[in-house]
XYZ file of C-alpha atoms in Angstrom:
224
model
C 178.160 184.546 85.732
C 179.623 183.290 89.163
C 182.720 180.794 88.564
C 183.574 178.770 91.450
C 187.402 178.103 92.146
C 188.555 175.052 92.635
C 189.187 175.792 96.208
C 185.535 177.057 97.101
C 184.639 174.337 95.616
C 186.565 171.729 97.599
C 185.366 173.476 101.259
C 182.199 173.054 100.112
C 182.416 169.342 99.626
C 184.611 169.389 103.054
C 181.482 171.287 104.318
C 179.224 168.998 103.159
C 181.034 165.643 104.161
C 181.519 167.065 108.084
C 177.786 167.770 108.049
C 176.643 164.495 106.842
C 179.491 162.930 109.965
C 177.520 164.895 112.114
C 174.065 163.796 111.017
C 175.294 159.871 110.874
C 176.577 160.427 114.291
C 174.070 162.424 116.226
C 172.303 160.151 118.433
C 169.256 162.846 118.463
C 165.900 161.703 118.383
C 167.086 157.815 118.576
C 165.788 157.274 121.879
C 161.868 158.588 120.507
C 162.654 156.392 118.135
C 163.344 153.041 119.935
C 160.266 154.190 122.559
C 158.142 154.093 119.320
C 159.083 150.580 118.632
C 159.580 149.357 122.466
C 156.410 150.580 124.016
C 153.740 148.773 121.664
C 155.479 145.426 121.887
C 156.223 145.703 125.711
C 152.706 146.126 125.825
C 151.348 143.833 123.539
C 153.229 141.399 125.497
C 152.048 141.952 128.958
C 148.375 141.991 127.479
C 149.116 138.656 125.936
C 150.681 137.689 129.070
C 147.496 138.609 130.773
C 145.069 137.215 128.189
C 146.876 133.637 128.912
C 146.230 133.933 132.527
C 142.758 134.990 132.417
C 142.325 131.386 130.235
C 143.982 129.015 132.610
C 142.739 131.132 136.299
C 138.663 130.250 134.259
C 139.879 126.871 132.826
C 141.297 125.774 136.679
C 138.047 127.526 138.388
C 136.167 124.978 136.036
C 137.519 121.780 136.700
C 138.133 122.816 140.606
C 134.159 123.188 140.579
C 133.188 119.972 138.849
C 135.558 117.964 140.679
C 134.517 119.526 144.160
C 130.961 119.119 143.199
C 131.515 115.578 142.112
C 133.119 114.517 145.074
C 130.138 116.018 147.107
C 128.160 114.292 145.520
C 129.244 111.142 145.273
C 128.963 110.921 149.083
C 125.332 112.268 148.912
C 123.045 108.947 148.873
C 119.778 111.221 147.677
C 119.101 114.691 146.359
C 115.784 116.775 147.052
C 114.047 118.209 143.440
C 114.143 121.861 144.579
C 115.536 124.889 143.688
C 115.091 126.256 147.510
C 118.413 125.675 149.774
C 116.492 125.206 153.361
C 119.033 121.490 153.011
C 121.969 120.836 152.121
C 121.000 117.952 149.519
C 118.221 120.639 147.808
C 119.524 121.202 144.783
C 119.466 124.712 145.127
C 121.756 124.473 147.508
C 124.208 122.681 144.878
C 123.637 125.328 142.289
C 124.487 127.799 144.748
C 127.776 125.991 145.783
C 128.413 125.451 142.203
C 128.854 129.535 141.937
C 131.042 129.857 145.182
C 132.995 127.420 143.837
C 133.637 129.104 140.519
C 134.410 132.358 141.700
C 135.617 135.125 140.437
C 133.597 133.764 137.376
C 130.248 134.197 137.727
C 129.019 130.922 136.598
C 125.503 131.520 136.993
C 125.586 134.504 134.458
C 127.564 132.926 131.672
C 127.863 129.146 132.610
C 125.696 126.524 133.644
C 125.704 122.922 135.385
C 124.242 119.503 134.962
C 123.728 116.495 136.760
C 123.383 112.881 135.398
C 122.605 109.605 137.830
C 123.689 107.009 136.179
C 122.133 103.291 137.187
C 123.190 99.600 135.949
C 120.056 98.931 133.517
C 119.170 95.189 134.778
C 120.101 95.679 138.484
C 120.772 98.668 140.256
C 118.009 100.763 137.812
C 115.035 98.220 138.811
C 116.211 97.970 142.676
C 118.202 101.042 143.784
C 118.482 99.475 147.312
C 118.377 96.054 147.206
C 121.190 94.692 144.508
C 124.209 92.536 143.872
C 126.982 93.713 142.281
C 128.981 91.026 140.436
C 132.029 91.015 137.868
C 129.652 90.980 134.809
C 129.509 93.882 132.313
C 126.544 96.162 132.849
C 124.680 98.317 130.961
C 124.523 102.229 131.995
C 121.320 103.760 131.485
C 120.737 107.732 132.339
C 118.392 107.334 135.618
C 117.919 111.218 136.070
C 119.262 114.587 135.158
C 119.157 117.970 136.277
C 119.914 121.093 135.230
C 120.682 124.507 137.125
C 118.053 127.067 136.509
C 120.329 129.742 134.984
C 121.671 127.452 132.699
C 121.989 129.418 128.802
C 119.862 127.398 125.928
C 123.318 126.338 123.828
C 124.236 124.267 127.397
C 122.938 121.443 126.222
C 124.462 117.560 128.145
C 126.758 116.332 125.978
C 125.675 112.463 128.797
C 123.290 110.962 126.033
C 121.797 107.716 125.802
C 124.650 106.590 123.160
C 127.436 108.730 125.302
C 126.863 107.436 128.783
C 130.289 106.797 129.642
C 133.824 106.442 128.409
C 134.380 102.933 127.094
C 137.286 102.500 128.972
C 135.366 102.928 132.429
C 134.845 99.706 133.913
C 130.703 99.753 134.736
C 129.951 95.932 136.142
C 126.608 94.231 136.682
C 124.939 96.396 140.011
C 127.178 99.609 139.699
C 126.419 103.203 139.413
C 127.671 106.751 138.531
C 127.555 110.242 138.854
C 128.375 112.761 135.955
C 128.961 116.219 136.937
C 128.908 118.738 133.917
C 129.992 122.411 133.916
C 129.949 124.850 131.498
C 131.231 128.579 131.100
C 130.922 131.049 128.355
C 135.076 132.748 128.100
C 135.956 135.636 126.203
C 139.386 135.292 125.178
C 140.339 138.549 123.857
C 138.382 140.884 127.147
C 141.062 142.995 127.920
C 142.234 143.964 124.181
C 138.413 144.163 122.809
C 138.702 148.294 122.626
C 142.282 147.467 120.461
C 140.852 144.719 118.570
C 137.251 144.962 117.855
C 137.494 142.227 115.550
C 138.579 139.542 117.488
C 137.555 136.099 117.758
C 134.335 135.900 119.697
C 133.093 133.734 122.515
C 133.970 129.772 123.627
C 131.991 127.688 125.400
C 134.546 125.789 128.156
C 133.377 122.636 129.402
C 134.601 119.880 131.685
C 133.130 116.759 132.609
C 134.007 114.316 136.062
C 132.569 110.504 136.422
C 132.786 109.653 140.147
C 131.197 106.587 141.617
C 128.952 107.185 144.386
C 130.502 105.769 148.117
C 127.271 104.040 149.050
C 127.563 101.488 146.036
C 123.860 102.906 145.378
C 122.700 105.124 142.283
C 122.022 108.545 143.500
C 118.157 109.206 144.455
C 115.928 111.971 143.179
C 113.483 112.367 145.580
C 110.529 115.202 145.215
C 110.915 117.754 147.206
């Protein structure tokens, strides 16, 4: 049977105190460590970072292209029912601006666009050409609407007969209007879809632009 001495014993625990000094104060290892920890948030940050930018670049695309395409048209006394683009007022040829203008998004593979002439139902509805506006309230009525051929099915007008326009428009006896419509299938969570498989899927964005045509006149439909 071993006996340990008092002294042994006390360089032992002086042993073992200086070793655990060390290992307390060894900075060894700690910068794996705070990499570990860094990295993932540094980078879950710039991919949020990104994720937000991606969502306001398509929501700013959007309204740029319904505005643009509202003020075209509202300076456009007729449009021509077809989808060729030999004219400039062919509505093909507004379906194709309608993609230029929402690049990079490729509106005519995930979005669509719609077009609502609006007329006054007692004036400007009966006789396009030949009315008098006065001060009284009219009555909008939905004179035509068109759709872009690539539209998706769930891009559906949200212009109906009971949703015309916003009550605090002022529509008089003899007026007219134009409602632009544009919709674009987003995918909020693109760039982290490998990290996050089950992430929230698909929104619809939409925006919406009243503009009153400059000729005082509801715009025409013609055939084309």
């Amino acid at each position: 049977m071993t006996t340990v001495t008092p002294t042994v014993w006390s360089r032992r625990k002086a042993g073992l105190r200086a070793t655990l000094r060390n290992l307390l104060r060894s900075d060894r290892g700690s910068v794996a460590v705070e990499l570990v920890i860094i990295v993932p948030l540094m980078v879950l940050l710039m991919v949020g970072f990104s994720e937000i930018y991606m969502y306001m670049r398509t929501v700013s695309a959007l309204e740029h292209t319904a505005f643009m395409l509202a003020d075209s048209l509202g300076q456009t006394s007729q449009l021509i029912n077809t989808n060729a683009t030999t004219d400039s007022n062919d509505l093909g040829s507004i379906w194709n601006a309608a993609t230029l203008l929402s690049a990079p998004n490729s509106l005519n593979q995930g979005g669509g666009v719609i077009i609502t002439s609006v007329c006054e139902l007692t004036s400007s509805c009966t006789s396009p050409t030949n009315h008098t506006n006065t001060m009284v309230a009219g009555v909008p009525q939905i004179w035509w609407q068109a759709s872009a051929p690539w539209n998706g099915s769930s891009m559906t007008t949200r212009v109906t007969p009971g949703n015309i326009l916003p009550a605090t428009w002022p529509f008089r006896n003899g007026d007219s209007a134009i409602v632009v419509e544009v919709f674009y299938t987003f995918n909020p969570f693109a760039l982290t879809a490998g990290l996050w498989p089950d992430a929230p899927g698909t929104q619809t964005l939409y925006e919406r632009i009243y503009v009153r045509p400059r000729s005082a006149q509801p715009l025409q439909l013609v055939a084309g």
